[in-house]
Amino acid sequence: MTSTSAVFSALAPYGWDEAWTDAFAPYAADGLLPGRVIRVDRGQCDIVTAGGTVRADTEFVVPRDPMKVVCTGDWVAVDPDGDPRYVRAYLPRRTAFVRSTSSKRSEAQILAANVDHAVVAVSLASELDLGRVERFLALAWESGAQPVVVLTKADLVPDPVTLAHLVQDVETSAPGVPVLTVSALHGDGLDVLLALVGSGTSVLLGQSGAGKSTLANTLVGADVMDVRAARDVDGKGRHTTTTRNLLALPSGGVLIDTPGLRGVGLFDAESGVGQVFSEIEELAERCRFHDCAHRAEPGCAVRSAVDDGELPARRLESYRKLLRENQWIVAKADARLRSEIKKDWKRKGAEGRAALEAKRGRRP
């Protein structure tokens, strides 16, 4: 039996601490071995333990509940012997990055667990998609992790004025979120990023071609992830990373690299959306009506801010889109709620149109 001190020493570089030791105590009493999942692949996973990396089956953990499947970043209890080995349980997650699947059922898919920082990589090799950045940030805030946006390939924007404008655009779309510019090619900005991810666990997110694998290799200091060139026409790349891999950084901290995400569907992320658009929610508190749809209602503080140029119209449209999408995802599991939401949308739409007609001096 491996001693508690030996376990702590071996697993500390992967994020093990006193709280995890306490949480694992009941499993230790049963003779099980603690470890962290560093990779999951088709019902099996690689787990780093005090005795080294082991391969185990995950069938003992509820496989039919998508929120209870073992994922990269989980701390698990595994049997010390046996052929094959099995994951018997995972410890309660501190945070979980969850998105909606691309299926019509829109089930939850958990991408990474026990994450402290969600690093959203955005390539400067192509035009910024601020709506996608906001979508990633909504999921990041909802997960419980602290998001950070990293604008990669900054060497492709040599003009400092242009680069400053791009950073400002992203900062406007990411209130309360650090926005960093890095160039893995020249090493620019990496010291700041390393300091940020140097403690705790960070998950690296973004589209294919965003430079995630290159960034991961640079942070790790070795070519641990395969890298392929992005297409010149749109800056997009092929999936070079096909599984989520957990890597211990030599300077401290842990990094989870993920495959490029084409679809970033929300899943019950209302509070995350609210944090991304915090300025809109603050303005909404000053609207005349508590259920204001921010379209043409009288006394709407949000519309006034748009009209005065204080709030970009694009931000309001993005806010509406993500809220509507999230409501629909939540309602898919509740037929009564879905019916109520439809009625509410129709009512607000009719009221908005009537108010707009009245404002124009026409008969509603």
Coordinates of C-alpha atoms in Angstrom, one line a residue:
M1 CA 0.0 0.0 0.0
T2 CA 1.4 3.4 -1.0
S3 CA 1.8 5.8 1.9
T4 CA -0.3 9.0 2.0
S5 CA 2.8 11.1 1.8
A6 CA 4.1 9.3 -1.2
V7 CA 0.7 9.7 -2.9
F8 CA 0.7 13.4 -2.1
S9 CA 4.2 13.9 -3.4
A10 CA 3.6 12.0 -6.7
L11 CA 0.2 13.6 -7.5
A12 CA 0.8 17.1 -6.3
P13 CA 2.2 18.2 -9.7
Y14 CA -1.2 17.1 -11.2
G15 CA -3.3 19.2 -8.7
W16 CA -3.7 16.8 -5.7
D17 CA -4.1 18.7 -2.4
E18 CA -5.4 18.2 1.1
A19 CA -9.0 18.6 0.1
W20 CA -8.7 15.8 -2.5
T21 CA -7.0 13.7 0.2
D22 CA -9.9 14.1 2.5
A23 CA -12.5 13.4 -0.2
F24 CA -10.7 10.2 -1.1
A25 CA -10.5 8.9 2.4
P26 CA -13.5 6.5 2.2
Y27 CA -12.0 5.0 -1.0
A28 CA -8.6 4.6 0.6
A29 CA -10.2 2.7 3.4
D30 CA -11.5 0.2 0.8
G31 CA -8.0 -0.2 -0.6
L32 CA -8.5 1.7 -3.8
L33 CA -5.9 3.8 -5.5
P34 CA -6.3 7.6 -6.3
G35 CA -5.3 9.0 -9.6
R36 CA -6.2 11.7 -12.2
V37 CA -7.5 10.9 -15.6
I38 CA -5.2 12.3 -18.3
R39 CA -6.9 10.8 -21.3
V40 CA -10.2 9.0 -22.2
D41 CA -10.7 6.9 -25.3
R42 CA -13.6 4.6 -26.1
G43 CA -14.6 3.4 -22.6
Q44 CA -11.0 3.3 -21.3
C45 CA -8.8 5.9 -19.7
D46 CA -5.2 6.6 -18.8
I47 CA -4.8 7.5 -15.1
V48 CA -1.7 8.9 -13.5
T49 CA -1.2 7.4 -10.1
A50 CA 1.5 7.4 -7.4
G51 CA 2.9 4.2 -9.0
G52 CA 2.8 5.5 -12.6
T53 CA 0.3 5.7 -15.4
V54 CA -2.3 2.9 -15.6
R55 CA -5.0 1.9 -18.1
A56 CA -8.5 1.2 -16.8
D57 CA -12.0 0.6 -18.0
T58 CA -14.7 3.1 -17.0
E59 CA -17.7 0.8 -17.2
F60 CA -18.3 0.8 -13.4
V61 CA -19.2 4.5 -13.6
V62 CA -22.8 5.2 -14.8
P63 CA -22.2 5.2 -18.6
R64 CA -25.7 6.1 -19.7
D65 CA -25.7 9.5 -17.9
P66 CA -23.6 11.9 -20.0
M67 CA -22.8 14.0 -16.9
K68 CA -21.5 11.0 -15.0
V69 CA -19.1 9.5 -17.5
V70 CA -15.4 9.7 -16.6
C71 CA -13.7 12.6 -18.3
T72 CA -10.2 14.1 -18.6
G73 CA -9.4 16.0 -15.4
D74 CA -11.4 13.7 -13.1
W75 CA -9.9 12.4 -9.8
V76 CA -10.9 8.8 -9.6
A77 CA -10.7 5.7 -7.4
V78 CA -9.2 2.7 -9.3
D79 CA -8.6 -0.8 -8.1
P80 CA -4.9 -1.3 -7.5
D81 CA -4.8 -4.8 -9.1
G82 CA -6.9 -6.8 -11.4
D83 CA -6.9 -7.4 -15.1
P84 CA -8.5 -5.3 -16.4
R85 CA -8.5 -2.5 -13.9
Y86 CA -11.7 -0.6 -13.4
V87 CA -12.5 3.0 -12.3
R88 CA -14.8 2.4 -9.3
A89 CA -15.8 6.1 -8.8
Y90 CA -14.8 9.7 -9.4
L91 CA -14.6 12.3 -6.7
P92 CA -17.1 15.1 -6.7
R93 CA -16.1 17.7 -9.3
R94 CA -15.1 21.2 -8.3
T95 CA -15.9 22.5 -11.8
A96 CA -17.1 21.0 -15.1
F97 CA -16.9 22.4 -18.6
V98 CA -20.1 21.2 -20.3
R99 CA -21.6 21.9 -23.7
S100 CA -24.6 20.7 -25.6
T101 CA -24.0 17.9 -28.1
S102 CA -24.8 18.4 -31.8
S103 CA -27.5 15.7 -31.7
K104 CA -31.2 16.7 -32.0
R105 CA -31.6 15.6 -28.3
S106 CA -29.0 18.2 -27.3
E107 CA -27.7 16.2 -24.4
A108 CA -24.9 17.4 -22.2
Q109 CA -21.3 16.6 -23.0
I110 CA -18.7 17.1 -20.4
L111 CA -15.4 18.2 -21.9
A112 CA -13.1 18.6 -18.8
A113 CA -13.4 18.5 -15.0
N114 CA -11.8 20.2 -12.1
V115 CA -10.6 23.2 -14.1
D116 CA -9.5 26.5 -12.6
H117 CA -8.8 28.5 -15.8
A118 CA -10.6 28.2 -19.2
V119 CA -8.2 29.5 -21.9
V120 CA -10.1 30.4 -25.0
A121 CA -7.7 30.5 -28.0
V122 CA -8.7 32.8 -30.8
S123 CA -6.5 33.0 -34.0
L124 CA -5.6 36.4 -35.4
A125 CA -5.0 34.7 -38.8
S126 CA -8.6 35.2 -39.7
E127 CA -11.4 37.7 -39.0
L128 CA -12.5 37.8 -35.4
D129 CA -15.8 36.1 -34.6
L130 CA -16.9 37.9 -31.5
G131 CA -20.1 36.0 -31.2
R132 CA -18.2 32.7 -31.0
V133 CA -15.9 34.2 -28.3
E134 CA -19.0 35.2 -26.3
R135 CA -20.3 31.7 -26.7
F136 CA -17.1 30.1 -25.4
L137 CA -17.0 32.6 -22.5
A138 CA -20.6 31.8 -21.5
L139 CA -19.7 28.1 -21.1
A140 CA -16.5 29.0 -19.3
W141 CA -18.2 31.2 -16.7
E142 CA -20.9 28.5 -16.3
S143 CA -18.3 25.9 -15.6
G144 CA -17.1 27.7 -12.5
A145 CA -13.6 28.3 -14.0
Q146 CA -12.0 31.7 -14.6
P147 CA -11.9 32.4 -18.3
V148 CA -9.1 34.1 -20.2
V149 CA -9.0 34.9 -23.9
V150 CA -5.6 34.3 -25.7
L151 CA -5.3 35.9 -29.2
T152 CA -2.8 33.6 -30.9
K153 CA -0.6 34.2 -33.9
A154 CA -0.1 37.9 -33.0
D155 CA 3.0 37.9 -35.3
L156 CA 0.5 38.0 -38.2
V157 CA -0.7 41.5 -37.1
P158 CA 2.6 43.5 -37.1
D159 CA 0.9 46.9 -36.9
P160 CA 0.5 47.7 -33.2
V161 CA -2.4 50.1 -33.7
T162 CA -4.4 47.4 -35.6
L163 CA -3.5 44.8 -32.9
A164 CA -4.7 47.3 -30.1
H165 CA -8.0 47.7 -31.9
L166 CA -8.5 43.9 -32.1
V167 CA -7.7 43.5 -28.4
Q168 CA -10.2 46.3 -27.6
D169 CA -12.9 44.6 -29.7
V170 CA -12.4 41.4 -27.7
E171 CA -12.3 43.2 -24.4
T172 CA -15.6 44.8 -25.1
S173 CA -17.0 41.4 -25.7
A174 CA -15.4 39.9 -22.6
P175 CA -16.0 42.1 -19.6
G176 CA -14.0 41.0 -16.6
V177 CA -11.9 38.6 -18.6
P178 CA -8.1 39.0 -19.2
V179 CA -7.3 39.3 -22.9
L180 CA -3.7 38.3 -23.9
T181 CA -1.9 38.4 -27.2
V182 CA 0.8 35.7 -27.8
S183 CA 3.0 34.5 -30.6
A184 CA 4.2 31.0 -30.1
L185 CA 6.5 31.5 -33.1
H186 CA 8.4 34.3 -31.4
G187 CA 7.6 33.7 -27.8
D188 CA 5.8 37.0 -27.3
G189 CA 3.4 37.2 -24.4
L190 CA 4.1 33.6 -23.3
D191 CA 5.6 34.7 -20.0
V192 CA 2.3 36.3 -18.9
L193 CA 0.3 33.3 -20.0
L194 CA 2.7 30.9 -18.2
A195 CA 2.3 33.0 -15.0
L196 CA -1.5 32.7 -15.3
V197 CA -1.6 28.9 -15.9
G198 CA 1.3 28.2 -13.6
S199 CA -1.0 27.1 -10.8
G200 CA -4.1 25.0 -10.9
T201 CA -5.6 23.3 -13.9
S202 CA -6.3 25.1 -17.2
V203 CA -8.3 23.8 -20.2
L204 CA -7.3 25.0 -23.7
L205 CA -10.4 25.6 -25.9
G206 CA -11.0 26.9 -29.4
Q207 CA -11.6 26.1 -33.0
S208 CA -9.4 23.9 -35.2
G209 CA -6.6 26.1 -36.5
A210 CA -6.6 28.4 -33.5
G211 CA -3.1 27.3 -32.6
K212 CA -4.0 25.3 -29.5
S213 CA -1.6 22.4 -30.1
T214 CA 1.3 24.8 -30.9
L215 CA 0.5 26.7 -27.8
A216 CA 0.4 23.5 -25.7
N217 CA 3.8 22.4 -27.1
T218 CA 5.3 25.7 -26.2
L219 CA 3.9 25.7 -22.7
V220 CA 5.0 22.2 -22.1
G221 CA 8.4 22.8 -23.7
A222 CA 8.2 19.7 -25.9
D223 CA 6.4 18.5 -29.0
V224 CA 3.8 16.5 -27.2
M225 CA 0.9 17.4 -29.5
D226 CA 0.7 17.0 -33.3
V227 CA 0.6 20.2 -35.3
R228 CA -0.7 20.9 -38.8
A229 CA -0.8 24.0 -40.8
A230 CA -4.1 25.9 -41.0
R231 CA -5.7 26.7 -44.4
D232 CA -4.6 30.0 -45.8
V233 CA -8.1 30.8 -47.1
D234 CA -9.8 30.9 -43.8
G235 CA -7.3 30.2 -41.1
K236 CA -9.1 26.9 -40.1
G237 CA -7.3 23.7 -39.6
R238 CA -8.0 20.0 -39.3
H239 CA -8.4 18.2 -36.0
T240 CA -4.8 17.6 -34.9
T241 CA -5.9 16.7 -31.4
T242 CA -8.6 14.0 -31.3
T243 CA -8.7 13.4 -27.5
R244 CA -8.6 15.6 -24.5
N245 CA -5.1 15.2 -23.0
L246 CA -3.9 16.4 -19.5
L247 CA -0.3 17.6 -19.3
A248 CA 1.7 18.6 -16.3
L249 CA 3.6 21.8 -17.1
P250 CA 7.3 21.9 -16.1
S251 CA 6.9 25.4 -14.6
G252 CA 3.9 24.3 -12.5
G253 CA 0.2 23.9 -13.2
V254 CA -1.7 21.4 -15.4
L255 CA -3.0 21.9 -19.0
I256 CA -5.8 20.1 -20.7
D257 CA -5.6 20.3 -24.5
T258 CA -8.9 19.7 -26.4
P259 CA -9.8 18.9 -30.0
G260 CA -11.0 21.9 -32.0
L261 CA -14.7 22.6 -31.4
R262 CA -16.8 23.2 -34.4
G263 CA -20.0 23.4 -32.4
V264 CA -20.2 25.2 -29.1
G265 CA -23.8 24.6 -28.0
L266 CA -24.9 26.1 -24.7
F267 CA -26.3 23.7 -22.1
D268 CA -28.2 25.3 -19.2
A269 CA -25.8 28.3 -19.1
E270 CA -28.0 31.1 -18.2
S271 CA -25.8 32.5 -15.4
G272 CA -22.8 32.2 -17.8
V273 CA -24.6 34.2 -20.4
G274 CA -25.4 36.8 -17.8
Q275 CA -21.8 37.2 -16.8
V276 CA -20.7 37.6 -20.4
F277 CA -23.2 40.3 -20.9
S278 CA -23.1 41.8 -17.5
E279 CA -23.4 45.4 -18.7
I280 CA -26.7 44.5 -20.4
E281 CA -28.1 42.9 -17.3
E282 CA -27.1 45.9 -15.3
L283 CA -28.8 48.2 -17.8
A284 CA -31.9 46.0 -17.7
E285 CA -32.4 46.7 -14.0
R286 CA -33.2 50.3 -15.0
C287 CA -35.9 49.3 -17.5
R288 CA -39.4 50.4 -16.8
F289 CA -40.7 46.9 -17.1
H290 CA -39.1 43.9 -15.3
D291 CA -39.8 41.6 -18.2
C292 CA -38.6 44.1 -20.9
A293 CA -37.6 42.4 -24.1
H294 CA -35.4 45.4 -25.0
R295 CA -37.0 45.9 -28.4
A296 CA -39.4 48.8 -28.5
E297 CA -40.9 48.9 -25.0
P298 CA -41.1 52.4 -23.5
G299 CA -38.6 53.2 -20.8
C300 CA -36.1 50.6 -22.0
A301 CA -32.7 51.5 -20.6
V302 CA -31.0 48.9 -22.8
R303 CA -32.4 50.3 -26.1
S304 CA -31.5 53.8 -24.9
A305 CA -27.9 52.7 -24.4
V306 CA -27.8 51.3 -28.0
D307 CA -29.4 54.5 -29.4
D308 CA -26.8 56.6 -27.5
G309 CA -23.9 54.5 -28.8
E310 CA -23.0 53.3 -25.3
L311 CA -23.9 49.7 -26.1
P312 CA -23.0 48.1 -29.5
A313 CA -26.1 46.8 -31.2
R314 CA -24.2 43.6 -32.0
R315 CA -23.8 42.9 -28.3
L316 CA -27.5 43.1 -27.7
E317 CA -28.3 40.8 -30.7
S318 CA -25.8 38.3 -29.5
Y319 CA -27.2 38.4 -26.0
R320 CA -30.7 37.8 -27.3
K321 CA -29.5 34.9 -29.4
L322 CA -27.7 33.1 -26.7
L323 CA -30.5 33.6 -24.1
R324 CA -33.0 32.3 -26.6
E325 CA -30.9 29.3 -27.5
N326 CA -30.3 28.5 -23.8
Q327 CA -34.0 28.7 -23.0
W328 CA -34.8 26.3 -25.8
I329 CA -32.2 23.8 -24.7
V330 CA -33.5 23.8 -21.2
A331 CA -37.1 23.6 -22.4
K332 CA -36.4 20.5 -24.5
A333 CA -36.5 18.5 -21.3
D334 CA -39.7 20.1 -20.1
A335 CA -42.7 20.2 -22.5
R336 CA -44.7 22.5 -20.2
L337 CA -41.9 25.0 -20.0
R338 CA -41.4 24.8 -23.8
S339 CA -45.0 25.7 -24.3
E340 CA -44.8 28.6 -21.9
I341 CA -41.6 29.9 -23.6
K342 CA -43.3 29.8 -27.0
K343 CA -46.3 31.8 -25.7
D344 CA -44.0 34.3 -24.0
W345 CA -42.0 34.8 -27.1
K346 CA -45.2 35.4 -29.2
R347 CA -46.6 37.8 -26.6
K348 CA -43.4 39.8 -26.3
G349 CA -43.1 39.9 -30.1
A350 CA -46.6 41.2 -30.5
E351 CA -46.1 43.8 -27.8
G352 CA -42.9 44.9 -29.4
R353 CA -44.4 45.3 -32.8
A354 CA -47.4 47.2 -31.3
A355 CA -45.1 49.6 -29.4
L356 CA -43.0 50.2 -32.6
E357 CA -46.1 51.0 -34.6
A358 CA -47.3 53.4 -31.9
K359 CA -43.9 55.0 -31.8
R360 CA -44.1 55.6 -35.5
G361 CA -47.4 57.3 -35.1
R362 CA -49.4 54.5 -36.8
R363 CA -52.4 52.7 -35.5
P364 CA -51.4 49.5 -33.8

